[in-house]
Coordinates of C-alpha atoms in Angstrom, one line a residue:
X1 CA 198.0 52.6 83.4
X2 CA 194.7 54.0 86.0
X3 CA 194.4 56.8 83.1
X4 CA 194.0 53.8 80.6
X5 CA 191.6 52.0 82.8
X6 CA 189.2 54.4 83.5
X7 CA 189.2 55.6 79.7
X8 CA 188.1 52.4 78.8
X9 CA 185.7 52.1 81.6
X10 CA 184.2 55.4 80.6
X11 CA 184.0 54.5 77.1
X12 CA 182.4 51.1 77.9
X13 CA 179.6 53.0 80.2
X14 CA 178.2 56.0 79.3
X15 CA 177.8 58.3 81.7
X16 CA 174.2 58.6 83.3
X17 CA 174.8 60.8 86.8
X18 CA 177.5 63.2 87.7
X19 CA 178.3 64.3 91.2
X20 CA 179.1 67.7 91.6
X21 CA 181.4 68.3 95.0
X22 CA 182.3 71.1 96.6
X23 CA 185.2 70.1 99.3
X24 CA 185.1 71.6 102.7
X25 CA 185.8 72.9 105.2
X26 CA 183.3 75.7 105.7
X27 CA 184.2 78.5 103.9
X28 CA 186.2 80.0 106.9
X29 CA 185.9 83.3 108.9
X30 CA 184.3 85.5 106.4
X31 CA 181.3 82.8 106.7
X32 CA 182.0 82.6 110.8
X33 CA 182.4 86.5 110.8
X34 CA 179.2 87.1 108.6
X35 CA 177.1 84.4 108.2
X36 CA 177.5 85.0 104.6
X37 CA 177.6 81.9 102.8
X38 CA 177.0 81.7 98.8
X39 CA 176.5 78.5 96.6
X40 CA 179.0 78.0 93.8
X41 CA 177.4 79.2 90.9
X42 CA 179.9 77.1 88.3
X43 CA 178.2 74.3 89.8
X44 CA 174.8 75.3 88.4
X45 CA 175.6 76.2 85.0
X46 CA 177.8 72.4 84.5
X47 CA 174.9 71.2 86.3
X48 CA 172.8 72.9 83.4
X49 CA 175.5 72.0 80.4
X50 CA 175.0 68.1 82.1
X51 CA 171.1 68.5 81.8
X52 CA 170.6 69.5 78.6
X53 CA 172.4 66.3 77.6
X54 CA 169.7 63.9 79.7
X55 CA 172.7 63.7 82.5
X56 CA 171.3 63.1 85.9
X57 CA 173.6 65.7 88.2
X58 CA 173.6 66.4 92.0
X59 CA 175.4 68.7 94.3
X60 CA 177.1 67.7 96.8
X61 CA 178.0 70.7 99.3
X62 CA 180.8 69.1 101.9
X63 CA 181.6 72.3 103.6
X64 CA 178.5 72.6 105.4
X65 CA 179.4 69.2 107.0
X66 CA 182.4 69.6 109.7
X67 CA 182.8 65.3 108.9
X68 CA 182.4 65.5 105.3
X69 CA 183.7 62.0 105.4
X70 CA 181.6 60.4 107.4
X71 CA 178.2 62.3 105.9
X72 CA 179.1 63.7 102.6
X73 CA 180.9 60.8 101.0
X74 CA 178.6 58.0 102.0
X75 CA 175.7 60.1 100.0
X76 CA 178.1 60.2 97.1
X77 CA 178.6 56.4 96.9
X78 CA 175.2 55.5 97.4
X79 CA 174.3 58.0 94.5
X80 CA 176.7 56.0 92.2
X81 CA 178.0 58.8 90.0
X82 CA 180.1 58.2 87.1
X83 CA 181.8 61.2 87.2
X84 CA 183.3 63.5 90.6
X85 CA 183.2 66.8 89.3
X86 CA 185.1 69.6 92.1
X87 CA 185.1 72.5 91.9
X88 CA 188.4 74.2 93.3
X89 CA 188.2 77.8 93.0
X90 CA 189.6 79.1 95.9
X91 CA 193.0 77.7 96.8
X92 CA 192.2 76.9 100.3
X93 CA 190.1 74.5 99.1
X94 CA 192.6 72.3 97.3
X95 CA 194.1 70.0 100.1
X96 CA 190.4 68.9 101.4
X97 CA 189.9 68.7 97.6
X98 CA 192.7 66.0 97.2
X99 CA 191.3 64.6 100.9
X100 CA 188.0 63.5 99.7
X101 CA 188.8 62.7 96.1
X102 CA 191.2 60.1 97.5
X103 CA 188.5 58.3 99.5
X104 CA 186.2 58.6 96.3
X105 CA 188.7 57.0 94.3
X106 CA 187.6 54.0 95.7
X107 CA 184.4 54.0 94.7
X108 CA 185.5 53.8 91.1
X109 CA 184.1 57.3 89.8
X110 CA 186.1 59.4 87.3
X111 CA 187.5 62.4 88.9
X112 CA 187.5 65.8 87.6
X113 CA 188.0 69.6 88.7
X114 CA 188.2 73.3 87.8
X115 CA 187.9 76.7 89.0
X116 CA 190.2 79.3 89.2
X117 CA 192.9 77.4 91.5
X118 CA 192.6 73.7 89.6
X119 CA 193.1 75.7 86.1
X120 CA 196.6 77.4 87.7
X121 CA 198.1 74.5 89.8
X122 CA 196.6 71.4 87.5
X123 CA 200.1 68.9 87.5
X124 CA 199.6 68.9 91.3
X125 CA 196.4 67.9 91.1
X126 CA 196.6 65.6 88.5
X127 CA 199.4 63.6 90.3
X128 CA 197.6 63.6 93.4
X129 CA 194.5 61.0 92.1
X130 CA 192.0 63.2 89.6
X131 CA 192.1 62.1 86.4
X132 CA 191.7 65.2 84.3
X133 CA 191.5 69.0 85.3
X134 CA 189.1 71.6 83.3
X135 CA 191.1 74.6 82.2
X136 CA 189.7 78.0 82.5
X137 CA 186.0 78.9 81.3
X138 CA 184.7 75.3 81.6
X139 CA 181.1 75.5 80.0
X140 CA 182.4 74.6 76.3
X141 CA 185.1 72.2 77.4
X142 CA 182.5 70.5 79.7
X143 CA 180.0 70.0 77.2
X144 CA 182.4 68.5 74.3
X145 CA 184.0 66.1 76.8
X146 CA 180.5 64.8 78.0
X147 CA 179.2 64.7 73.9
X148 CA 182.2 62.8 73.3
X149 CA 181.8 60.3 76.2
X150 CA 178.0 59.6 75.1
X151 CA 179.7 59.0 71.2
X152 CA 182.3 56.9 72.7
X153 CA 185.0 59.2 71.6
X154 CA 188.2 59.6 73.2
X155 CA 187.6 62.1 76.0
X156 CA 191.5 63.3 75.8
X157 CA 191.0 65.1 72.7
X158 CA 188.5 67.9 74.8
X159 CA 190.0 71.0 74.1
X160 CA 190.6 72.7 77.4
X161 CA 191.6 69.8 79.3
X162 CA 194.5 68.8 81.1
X163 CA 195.6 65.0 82.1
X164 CA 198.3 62.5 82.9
X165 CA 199.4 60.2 80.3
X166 CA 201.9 57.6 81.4
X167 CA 203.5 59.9 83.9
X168 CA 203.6 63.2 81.9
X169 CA 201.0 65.7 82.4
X170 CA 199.2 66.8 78.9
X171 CA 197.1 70.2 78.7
X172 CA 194.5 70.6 75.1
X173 CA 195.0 73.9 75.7
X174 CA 192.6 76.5 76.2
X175 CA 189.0 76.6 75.7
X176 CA 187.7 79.2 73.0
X177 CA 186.1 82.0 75.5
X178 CA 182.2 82.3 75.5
X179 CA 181.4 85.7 72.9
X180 CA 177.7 85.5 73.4
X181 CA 176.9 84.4 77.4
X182 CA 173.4 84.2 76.2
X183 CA 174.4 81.3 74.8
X184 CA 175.2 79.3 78.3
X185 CA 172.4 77.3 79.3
X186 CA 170.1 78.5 82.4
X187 CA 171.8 77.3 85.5
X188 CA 169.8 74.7 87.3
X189 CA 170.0 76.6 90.5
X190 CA 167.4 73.3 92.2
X191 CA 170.4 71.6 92.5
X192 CA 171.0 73.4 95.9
X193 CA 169.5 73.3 99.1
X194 CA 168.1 76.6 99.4
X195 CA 168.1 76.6 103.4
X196 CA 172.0 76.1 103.3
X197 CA 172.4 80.0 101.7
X198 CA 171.6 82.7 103.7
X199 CA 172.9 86.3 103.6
X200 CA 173.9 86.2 107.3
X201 CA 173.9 88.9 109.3
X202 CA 171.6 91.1 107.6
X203 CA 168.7 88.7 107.1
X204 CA 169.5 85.5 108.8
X205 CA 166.5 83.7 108.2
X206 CA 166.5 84.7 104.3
X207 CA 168.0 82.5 101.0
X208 CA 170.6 83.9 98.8
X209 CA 171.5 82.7 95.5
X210 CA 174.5 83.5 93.3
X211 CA 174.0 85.2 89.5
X212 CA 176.5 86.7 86.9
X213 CA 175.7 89.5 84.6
X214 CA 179.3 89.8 82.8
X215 CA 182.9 88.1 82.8
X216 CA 186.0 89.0 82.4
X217 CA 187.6 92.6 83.5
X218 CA 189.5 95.1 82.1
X219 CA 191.8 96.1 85.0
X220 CA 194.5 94.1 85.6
X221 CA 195.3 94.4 90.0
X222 CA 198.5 92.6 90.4
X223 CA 197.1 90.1 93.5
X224 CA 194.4 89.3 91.5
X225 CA 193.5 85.7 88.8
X226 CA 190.2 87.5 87.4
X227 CA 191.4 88.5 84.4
X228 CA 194.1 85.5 83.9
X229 CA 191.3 83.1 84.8
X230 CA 188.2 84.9 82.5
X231 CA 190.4 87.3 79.5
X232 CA 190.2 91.2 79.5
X233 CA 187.3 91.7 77.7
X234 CA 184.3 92.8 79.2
X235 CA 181.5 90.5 77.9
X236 CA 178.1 90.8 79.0
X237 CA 174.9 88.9 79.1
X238 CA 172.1 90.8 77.6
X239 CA 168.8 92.6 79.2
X240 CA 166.7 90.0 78.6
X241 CA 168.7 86.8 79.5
X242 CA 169.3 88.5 83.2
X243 CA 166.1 89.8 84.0
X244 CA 165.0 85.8 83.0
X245 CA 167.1 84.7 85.4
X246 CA 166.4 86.8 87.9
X247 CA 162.4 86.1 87.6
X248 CA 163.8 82.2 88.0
X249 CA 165.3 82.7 91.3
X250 CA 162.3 84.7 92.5
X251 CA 160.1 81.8 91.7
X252 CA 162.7 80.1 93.3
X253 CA 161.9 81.6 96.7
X254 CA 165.5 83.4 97.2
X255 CA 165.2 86.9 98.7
X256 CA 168.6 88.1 98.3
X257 CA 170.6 88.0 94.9
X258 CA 174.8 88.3 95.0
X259 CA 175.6 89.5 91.6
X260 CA 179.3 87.9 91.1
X261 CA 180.8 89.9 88.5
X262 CA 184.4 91.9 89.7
X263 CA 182.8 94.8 88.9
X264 CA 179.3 95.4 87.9
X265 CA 179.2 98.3 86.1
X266 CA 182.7 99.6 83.7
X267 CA 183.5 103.1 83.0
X268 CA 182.5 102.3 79.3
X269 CA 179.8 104.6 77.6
X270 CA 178.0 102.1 75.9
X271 CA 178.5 99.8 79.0
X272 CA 176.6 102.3 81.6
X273 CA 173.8 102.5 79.0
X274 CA 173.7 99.3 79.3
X275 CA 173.6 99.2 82.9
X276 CA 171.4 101.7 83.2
X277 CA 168.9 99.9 81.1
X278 CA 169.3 96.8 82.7
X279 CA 168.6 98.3 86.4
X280 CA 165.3 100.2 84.9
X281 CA 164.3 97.5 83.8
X282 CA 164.7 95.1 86.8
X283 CA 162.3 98.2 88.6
X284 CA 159.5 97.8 85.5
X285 CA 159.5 94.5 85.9
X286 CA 158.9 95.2 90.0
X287 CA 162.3 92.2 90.2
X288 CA 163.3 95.1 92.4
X289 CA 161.8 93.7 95.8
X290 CA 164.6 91.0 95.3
X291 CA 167.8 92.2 97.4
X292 CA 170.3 93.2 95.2
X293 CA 174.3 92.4 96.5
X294 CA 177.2 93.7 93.9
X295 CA 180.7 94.9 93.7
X296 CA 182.0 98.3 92.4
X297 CA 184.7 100.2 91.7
X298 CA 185.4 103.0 94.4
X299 CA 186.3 105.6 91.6
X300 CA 183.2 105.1 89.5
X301 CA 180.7 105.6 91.9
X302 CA 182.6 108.6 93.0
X303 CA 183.0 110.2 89.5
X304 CA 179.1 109.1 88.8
X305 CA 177.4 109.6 92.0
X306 CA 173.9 110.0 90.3
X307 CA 173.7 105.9 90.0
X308 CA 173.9 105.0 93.7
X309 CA 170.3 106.3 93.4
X310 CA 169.3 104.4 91.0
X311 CA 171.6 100.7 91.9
X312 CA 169.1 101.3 95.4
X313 CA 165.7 101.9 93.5
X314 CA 166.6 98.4 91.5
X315 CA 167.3 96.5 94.6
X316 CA 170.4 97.1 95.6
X317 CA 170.9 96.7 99.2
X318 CA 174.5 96.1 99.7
X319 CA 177.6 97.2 97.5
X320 CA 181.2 95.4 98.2
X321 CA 183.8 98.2 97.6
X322 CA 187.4 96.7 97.6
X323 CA 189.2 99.6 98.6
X324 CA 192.2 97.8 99.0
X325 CA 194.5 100.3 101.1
X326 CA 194.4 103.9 102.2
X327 CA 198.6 104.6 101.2
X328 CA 198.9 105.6 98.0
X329 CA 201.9 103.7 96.9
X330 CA 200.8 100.9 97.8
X331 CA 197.1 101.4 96.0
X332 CA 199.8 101.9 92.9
X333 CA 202.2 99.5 93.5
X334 CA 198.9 97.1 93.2
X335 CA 197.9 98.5 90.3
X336 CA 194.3 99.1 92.0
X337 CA 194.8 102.9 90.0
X338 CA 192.0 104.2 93.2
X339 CA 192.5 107.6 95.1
X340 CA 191.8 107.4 98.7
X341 CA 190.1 110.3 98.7
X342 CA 187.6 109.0 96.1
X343 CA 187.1 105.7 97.8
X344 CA 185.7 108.2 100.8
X345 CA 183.2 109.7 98.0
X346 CA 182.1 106.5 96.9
X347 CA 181.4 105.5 100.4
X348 CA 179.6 108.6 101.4
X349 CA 177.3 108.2 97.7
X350 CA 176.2 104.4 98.6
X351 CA 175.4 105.1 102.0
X352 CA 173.6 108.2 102.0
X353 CA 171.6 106.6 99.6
X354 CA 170.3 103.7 102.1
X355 CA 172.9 101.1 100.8
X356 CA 174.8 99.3 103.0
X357 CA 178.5 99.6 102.1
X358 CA 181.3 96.8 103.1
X359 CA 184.3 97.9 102.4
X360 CA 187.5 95.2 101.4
X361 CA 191.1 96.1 102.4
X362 CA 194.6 94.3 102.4
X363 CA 197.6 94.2 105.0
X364 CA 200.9 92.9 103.6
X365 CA 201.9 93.6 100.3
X366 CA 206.0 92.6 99.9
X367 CA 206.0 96.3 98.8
X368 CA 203.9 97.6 101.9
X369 CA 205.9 99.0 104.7
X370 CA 204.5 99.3 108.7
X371 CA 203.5 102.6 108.5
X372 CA 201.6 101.9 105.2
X373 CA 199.3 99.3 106.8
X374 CA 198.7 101.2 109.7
X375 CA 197.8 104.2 107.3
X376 CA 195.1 101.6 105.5
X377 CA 193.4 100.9 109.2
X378 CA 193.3 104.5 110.5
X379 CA 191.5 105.4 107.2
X380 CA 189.0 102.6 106.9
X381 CA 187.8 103.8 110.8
X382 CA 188.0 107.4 109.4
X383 CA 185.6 106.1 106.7
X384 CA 182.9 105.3 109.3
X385 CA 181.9 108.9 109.7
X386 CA 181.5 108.5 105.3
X387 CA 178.8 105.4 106.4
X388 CA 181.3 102.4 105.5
X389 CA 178.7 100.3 107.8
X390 CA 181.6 97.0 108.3
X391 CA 185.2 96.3 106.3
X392 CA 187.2 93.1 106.5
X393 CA 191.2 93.2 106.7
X394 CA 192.7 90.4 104.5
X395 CA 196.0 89.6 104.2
X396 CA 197.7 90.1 100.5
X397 CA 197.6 86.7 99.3
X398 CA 200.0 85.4 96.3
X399 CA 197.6 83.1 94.6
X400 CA 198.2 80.8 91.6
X401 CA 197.7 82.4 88.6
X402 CA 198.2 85.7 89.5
X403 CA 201.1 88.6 89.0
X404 CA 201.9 88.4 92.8
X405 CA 202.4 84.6 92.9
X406 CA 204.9 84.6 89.8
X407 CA 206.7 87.4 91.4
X408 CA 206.8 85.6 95.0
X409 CA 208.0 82.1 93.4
X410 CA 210.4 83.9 91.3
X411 CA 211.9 85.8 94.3
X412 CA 212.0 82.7 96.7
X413 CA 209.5 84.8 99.4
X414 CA 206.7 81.9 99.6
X415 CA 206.5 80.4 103.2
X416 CA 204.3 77.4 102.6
X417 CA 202.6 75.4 100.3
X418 CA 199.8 74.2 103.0
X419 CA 196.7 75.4 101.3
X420 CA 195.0 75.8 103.4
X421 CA 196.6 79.2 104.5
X422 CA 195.4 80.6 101.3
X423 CA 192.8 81.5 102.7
X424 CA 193.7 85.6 102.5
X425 CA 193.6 85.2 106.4
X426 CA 197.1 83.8 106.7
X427 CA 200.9 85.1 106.1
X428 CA 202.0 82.8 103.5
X429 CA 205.3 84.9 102.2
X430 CA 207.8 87.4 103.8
X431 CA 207.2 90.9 104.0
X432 CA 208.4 93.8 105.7
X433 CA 207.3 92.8 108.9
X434 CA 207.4 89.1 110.7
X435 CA 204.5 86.3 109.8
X436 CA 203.7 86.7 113.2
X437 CA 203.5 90.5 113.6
X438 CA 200.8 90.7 109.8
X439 CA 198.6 88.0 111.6
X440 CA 198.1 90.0 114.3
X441 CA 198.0 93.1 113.0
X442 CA 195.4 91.8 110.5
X443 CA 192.8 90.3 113.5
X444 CA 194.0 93.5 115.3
X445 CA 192.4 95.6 112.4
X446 CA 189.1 93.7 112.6
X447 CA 188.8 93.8 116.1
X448 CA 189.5 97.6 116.0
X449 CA 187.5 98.4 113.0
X450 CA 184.2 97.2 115.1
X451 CA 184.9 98.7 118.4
X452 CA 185.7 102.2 117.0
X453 CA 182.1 101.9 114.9
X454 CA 180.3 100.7 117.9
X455 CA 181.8 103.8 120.1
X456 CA 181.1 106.0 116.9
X457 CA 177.3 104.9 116.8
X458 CA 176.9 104.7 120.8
X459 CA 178.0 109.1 120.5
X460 CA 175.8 109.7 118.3
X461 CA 172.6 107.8 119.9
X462 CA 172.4 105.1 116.6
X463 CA 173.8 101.9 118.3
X464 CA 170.5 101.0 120.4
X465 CA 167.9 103.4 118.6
X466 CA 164.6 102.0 116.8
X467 CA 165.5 101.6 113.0
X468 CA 164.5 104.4 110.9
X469 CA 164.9 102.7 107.6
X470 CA 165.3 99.7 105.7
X471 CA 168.6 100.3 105.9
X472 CA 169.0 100.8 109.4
X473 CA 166.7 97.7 110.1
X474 CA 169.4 95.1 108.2
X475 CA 172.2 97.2 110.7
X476 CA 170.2 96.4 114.1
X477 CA 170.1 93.1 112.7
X478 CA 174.1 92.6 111.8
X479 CA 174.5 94.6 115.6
X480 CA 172.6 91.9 117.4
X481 CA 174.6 88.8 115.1
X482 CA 177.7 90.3 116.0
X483 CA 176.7 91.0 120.0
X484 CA 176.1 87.6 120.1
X485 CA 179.7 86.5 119.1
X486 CA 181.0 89.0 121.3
X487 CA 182.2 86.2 124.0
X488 CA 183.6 84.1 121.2
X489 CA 185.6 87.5 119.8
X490 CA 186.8 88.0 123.4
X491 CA 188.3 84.7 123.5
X492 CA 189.7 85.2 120.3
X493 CA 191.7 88.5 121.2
X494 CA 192.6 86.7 123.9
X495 CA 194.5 83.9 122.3
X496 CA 195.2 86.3 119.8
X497 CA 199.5 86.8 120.6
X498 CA 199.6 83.0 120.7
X499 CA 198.0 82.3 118.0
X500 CA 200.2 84.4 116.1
X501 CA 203.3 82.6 117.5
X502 CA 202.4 79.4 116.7
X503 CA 201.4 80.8 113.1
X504 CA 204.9 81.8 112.7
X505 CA 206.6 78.9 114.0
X506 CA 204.7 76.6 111.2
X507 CA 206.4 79.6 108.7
X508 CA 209.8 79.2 110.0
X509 CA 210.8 75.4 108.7
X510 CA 212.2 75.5 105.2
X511 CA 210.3 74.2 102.5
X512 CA 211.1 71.0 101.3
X513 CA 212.3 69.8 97.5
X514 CA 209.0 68.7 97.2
X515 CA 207.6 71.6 97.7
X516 CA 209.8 74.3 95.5
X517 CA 209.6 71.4 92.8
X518 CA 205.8 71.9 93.0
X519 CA 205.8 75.8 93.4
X520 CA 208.0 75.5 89.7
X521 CA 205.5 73.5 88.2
X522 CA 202.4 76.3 89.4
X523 CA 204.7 78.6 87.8
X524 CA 204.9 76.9 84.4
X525 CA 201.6 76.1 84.2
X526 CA 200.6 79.9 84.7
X527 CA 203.3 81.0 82.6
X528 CA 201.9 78.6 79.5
X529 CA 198.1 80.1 80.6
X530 CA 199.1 83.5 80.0
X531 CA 200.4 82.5 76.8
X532 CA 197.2 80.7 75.9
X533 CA 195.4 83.2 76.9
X534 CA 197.4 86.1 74.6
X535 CA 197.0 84.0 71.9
X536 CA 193.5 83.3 72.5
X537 CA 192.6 87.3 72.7
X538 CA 194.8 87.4 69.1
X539 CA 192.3 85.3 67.4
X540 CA 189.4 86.4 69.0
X541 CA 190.2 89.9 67.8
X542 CA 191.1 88.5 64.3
X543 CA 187.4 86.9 64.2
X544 CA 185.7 90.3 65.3
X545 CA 187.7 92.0 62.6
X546 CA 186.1 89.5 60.5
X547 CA 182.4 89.6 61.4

C-alpha cells in the first residue's frame, strides 16, 4: 500500500529539489590511515542529469558528521526534498544507509539508491524502507524516471529500476549502457564542499576532486564488481570532453585530481594513442600543474616503461598499483593474470620517475594458504628498495555482485551479513586460517610494512633529510602525518590480539534464517544481473554491427 501512496503523492507534486545523501560513517581507516578522503562522483553527474531538468539538488555528505542524525538529517528536513537519493556503493555503507533512510522516512520524501552494492543486494533494500533502487549505470535510468515524474507518468515503468509492488520485489531490467560518455552532462562538482576533500597526507591543506575518463574493463579479477557493475567494454570519453572538465575543476580551485577509472590506460593500440594524446594534451594546455592521481596495471607500465615519463610530465603525481599478492597462485587463482616480478618493474618505472607509487595487496583468499600471505608481505617490504613509497593490506572481501561472493554463498563460507565488516578490513568468510588469526595478520602487515620503510630510509640517510624534489617534498609531508599518529598506532598494536579475539567471537555464532534467506536473494539478484548484463553486450554488439 506505502508504494501506492507515495506514487500518487509523487504524481500529484512534481518534484522541485532532490537531496542527494551519502550515509556515513566516515569512510574508515584508509581515510583515518591517509587522510585521503574523495567526494562521490555519481553524485555530481545525477546532480547534473537533475539540473538540466530545472531540479534544485543538494549534497548531503553524512560521513563527515560522526552524529549524522543529529546534524545531517535535520538539514535534510529543513531543505524539504522530494526525493532521498543514496548512494550505496561500497557495501559498508548499506546498514547506516538503511539507519538514516528510516528516520527520513518520516519526513515523507521518496527514497531512492544506487551504486555498485544497492544494484547487487536491491530486495534487501527495498524491504528495508526505500521505495525503488537504481540498477547499474544510473545516468539514463535517472533521467527517464525524473522526465516521467515532471509528465505525470508512472515512474515504475523507468527501465533500470527495481521496486516493491504489494510485497514482491519488481526489477525493469537493465539500463541500455552509455556508448558515447560525451553525452553525460558535465557534473555539477559545486554541489560539494570543497574544504571537506583533501588528498591527506601528501598535501593536507589542498582540495581534491573526483573525474572519470573511461568505464567499464576488460579484465575480469574474480573479487572484483567493476566489470559486473559497468560491462566489459572499454568506453572512453573523448580529448576534448576531459580536458573541459579538467579546466572546470581548475577554476574550481581543486589542486589535486583522482582519476577513477580501474585502470587508466588498456593494453589496446588504438587506446594508448589515445592516451597518449590525451596526456599531451593536458601538458599544451599547461592543465598539467593540476595533481594528477590514477590507477594502473602493474604489467603495462612494466612492458611500456617509456609512459611513466610522460603520466609525470602531465601531472601525474601519484599512481595506485593493485598488486594484489606476491604468490603466484594465488595472483592466478584471482585471475589478476600479473607476474610478481613485473609488478617490481612497474614500481621501480613510476618511482624513478618522481611519482609516488602506493601499492594495493590482499590477505585471505579461500584459496590462499599461510605461507602464501606471508610470501605477499615479505615482497611488498622487498618492494621498498623498487621505491613502493606506502601499500595497504586489505583483506579479500566477497562482495555482492562479484565472482567471490557467488562462490562464498554457494559454498556456505560467509560469516556475517553485518555490513559493516565489508569494509575489506574485516574477515567476513572462512579461510585457511582463523578470522582471528587474518585480522591480525592484516594490521600486522601494515604495521610492518611502515616500520621496515622507516628503518630502510633512516640507513640510507632519507628519513630526516631536506627534500630534494617534488617528490620527496609530498614524502616529508606523509612522514610527518604519519609521526603524528604514531601514539595512536601504538595503542592500536597494543590492543591489537584483543581486538582480534573479539573480532572472531562476533564470527563464531551461526547465522540466522534471516540471514541465509537474504544471502539467497543477493545471489539471485546477481545471478539475473549477469544475465542482463550478457544480454545487454548481445545487442549492443548487434547495434555496432549495424552502424
Amino acid at each position: 500500500m506505502y508504494i501506492l501512496e507515495i506514487h500518487i503523492f509523487i504524481m500529484g507534486k512534481v518534484a522541485t529539489r532532490i537531496a542527494f545523501v551519502l550515509p556515513g560513517p566516515s569512510l574508515g581507516k584508509y581515510e583515518e590511515s591517509f587522510g585521503f578522503r574523495a567526494p562521490p562522483l555519481a553524485v555530481a553527474y545525477l546532480a547534473g542529469v537533475a539540473r538540466d531538468k530545472g531540479i534544485d539538488a543538494r549534497f548531503f555528505d553524512a560521513s563527515v558528521s560522526r552524529k549524522p542524525e543529529e546534524t545531517v538529517i535535520p538539514e535534510i528536513v529543513d531543505y524539504n526534498p522530494d526525493i532521498c537519493a543514496f548512494v550505496v556503493n561500497a557495501s559498508s555503507l548499506a546498514g547506516r544507509a538503511v539507519a538514516l533512510a528510516g528516520r527520513l522516512k518520516k519526513s515523507f520524501c521518496m527514497l531512492v539508491a544506487g551504486g555498485h552494492h544497492a544494484s547487487f543486494s536491491y530486495p534487501l533494500l527495498l524491504r528495508r524502507g526505500f521505495d525503488a533502487v537504481f540498477l547499474g549505470e544510473g545516468e539514463r535510468s535517472f533521467s527517464e524516471f525524473l522526465d516521467r515524474l515532471r509528465k505525470g507518468d508512472d515512474w515504475r515503468l523507468t527501465r533500470g529500476l527495481a521496486y516493491n509492488l504489494n510485497d514482491k520485489i519488481v526489477n525493469t531490467g537493465l539500463p541500455r549502457p552509455i556508448e558515447n560518455l560525451d553525452e553525460l552532462p558535465m557534473p555539477a562538482f559545486d554541489v560539494f564542499d570543497k574544504k571537506l576533500y583533501t588528498a591527506g597526507l601528501l598535501d593536507r591543506n589542498s582540495s581534491l576532486i573526483t573525474l572519470e575518463t573511461s568505464r567499464g574493463c576488460p579484465y575480469n579479477c574474480e573479487y572484483c564488481s567493476v566489470t559486473k557493475m559497468w560491462g566489459a567494454n572499454w568506453r572512453l570519453k573523448s580529448i576534448e570532453r576531459v580536458i573541459r572538465e579538467l579546466r572546470g575543476v581548475k577554476e574550481l580551485g581543486y589542486r589535486w585530481v583522482f582519476f577513477v577509472d580501474d585502470n587508466f590506460i588498456i593494453p589496446v593500440r588504438n587506446i594508448i594513442s589515445q592516451r597518449v594524446e590525451l596526456l599531451n594534451k593536458i601538458i599544451k594546455e599547461g592543465l598539467n600543474s593540476l595533481k594528477l592521481i590514477v590507477q594502473l596495471r602493474a604489467d603495462f607500465v612494466a612492458r611500456n616503461e617509456w609512459i611513466a615519463s610522460l603520466l609525470h610530465e602531465a601531472g601525474v603525481r601519484l599512481a595506485f598499483l593493485g598488486i594484489e599478492s606476491g604468490d603466484p597462485a594465488t595472483l592466478r587463482n584471482m585471475r589478476k593474470n600479473l607476474i610478481p616480478d613485473e609488478s617490481a618493474k612497474a614500481v621501480s618505472a613510476l618511482s624513478s620517475n618522481g611519482i609516488i607509487v602506493h601499492g594495493g595487496f590482499m590477505l585471505g583468499a579461500p584459496y590462499e594458504s599461510e605461507e602464501s600471505m606471508n610470501r605477499t608481505v615479505r615482497f611488498a617490504v622487498d618492494l621498498i628498495d623498487y621505491g613502493l613509497d606506502s601499500a595497504q593490506f586489505s583483506i579479500y572481501t566477497p562482495l555482492p555482485g562479484t565472482d567471490a561472493f557467488k562462490r562464498a554463498a554457494i559454498k556456505n563460507e560467509l560469516l556475517t551479513l553485518d555490513w559493516s565488516f565489508y569494509d575489506c578490513l574485516h574477515p567476513v568468510m572462512r579461510t585457511n586460517v582463523s578470522p582471528a588469526k587474518l585480522f591480525f595478520k592484516q594490521r600486522w602487515a601494515n604495521y610492518y610494512f611502515f616500520i621496515a620503510k622507516g628503518l630502510k630510509s633512516l640507513r640510507k640517510g632519507r628519513l630526516l633529510s631536506k627534500p630534494r624534489t617534488e617528490k620527496d617534498a609530498y614524502l616529508r609531508s606523509g612522514t610527518i602525518f604519519l609521526a603524528r599518529r604514531i601514539p595512536r598506532y601504538l595503542l592500536g598494536l597494543i590492543k591489537l590480539p584483543f581486538t582480534a579475539l573479539l573480532i572472531s567471537r562476533k564470527l563464531k555464532r551461526e547465522l540466522s534464517v534471516e540471514e541465509k534467506e537474504e544471502i539467497n536473494q543477493i545471489l539471485k539478484a546477481t545471478i539475473e544481473i549477469e544475465a542482463m548484463q550478457k544480454q545487454l553486450a548481445k545487442s549492443m554488439a548487434s547495434y555496432m554491427l549495424k552502424a
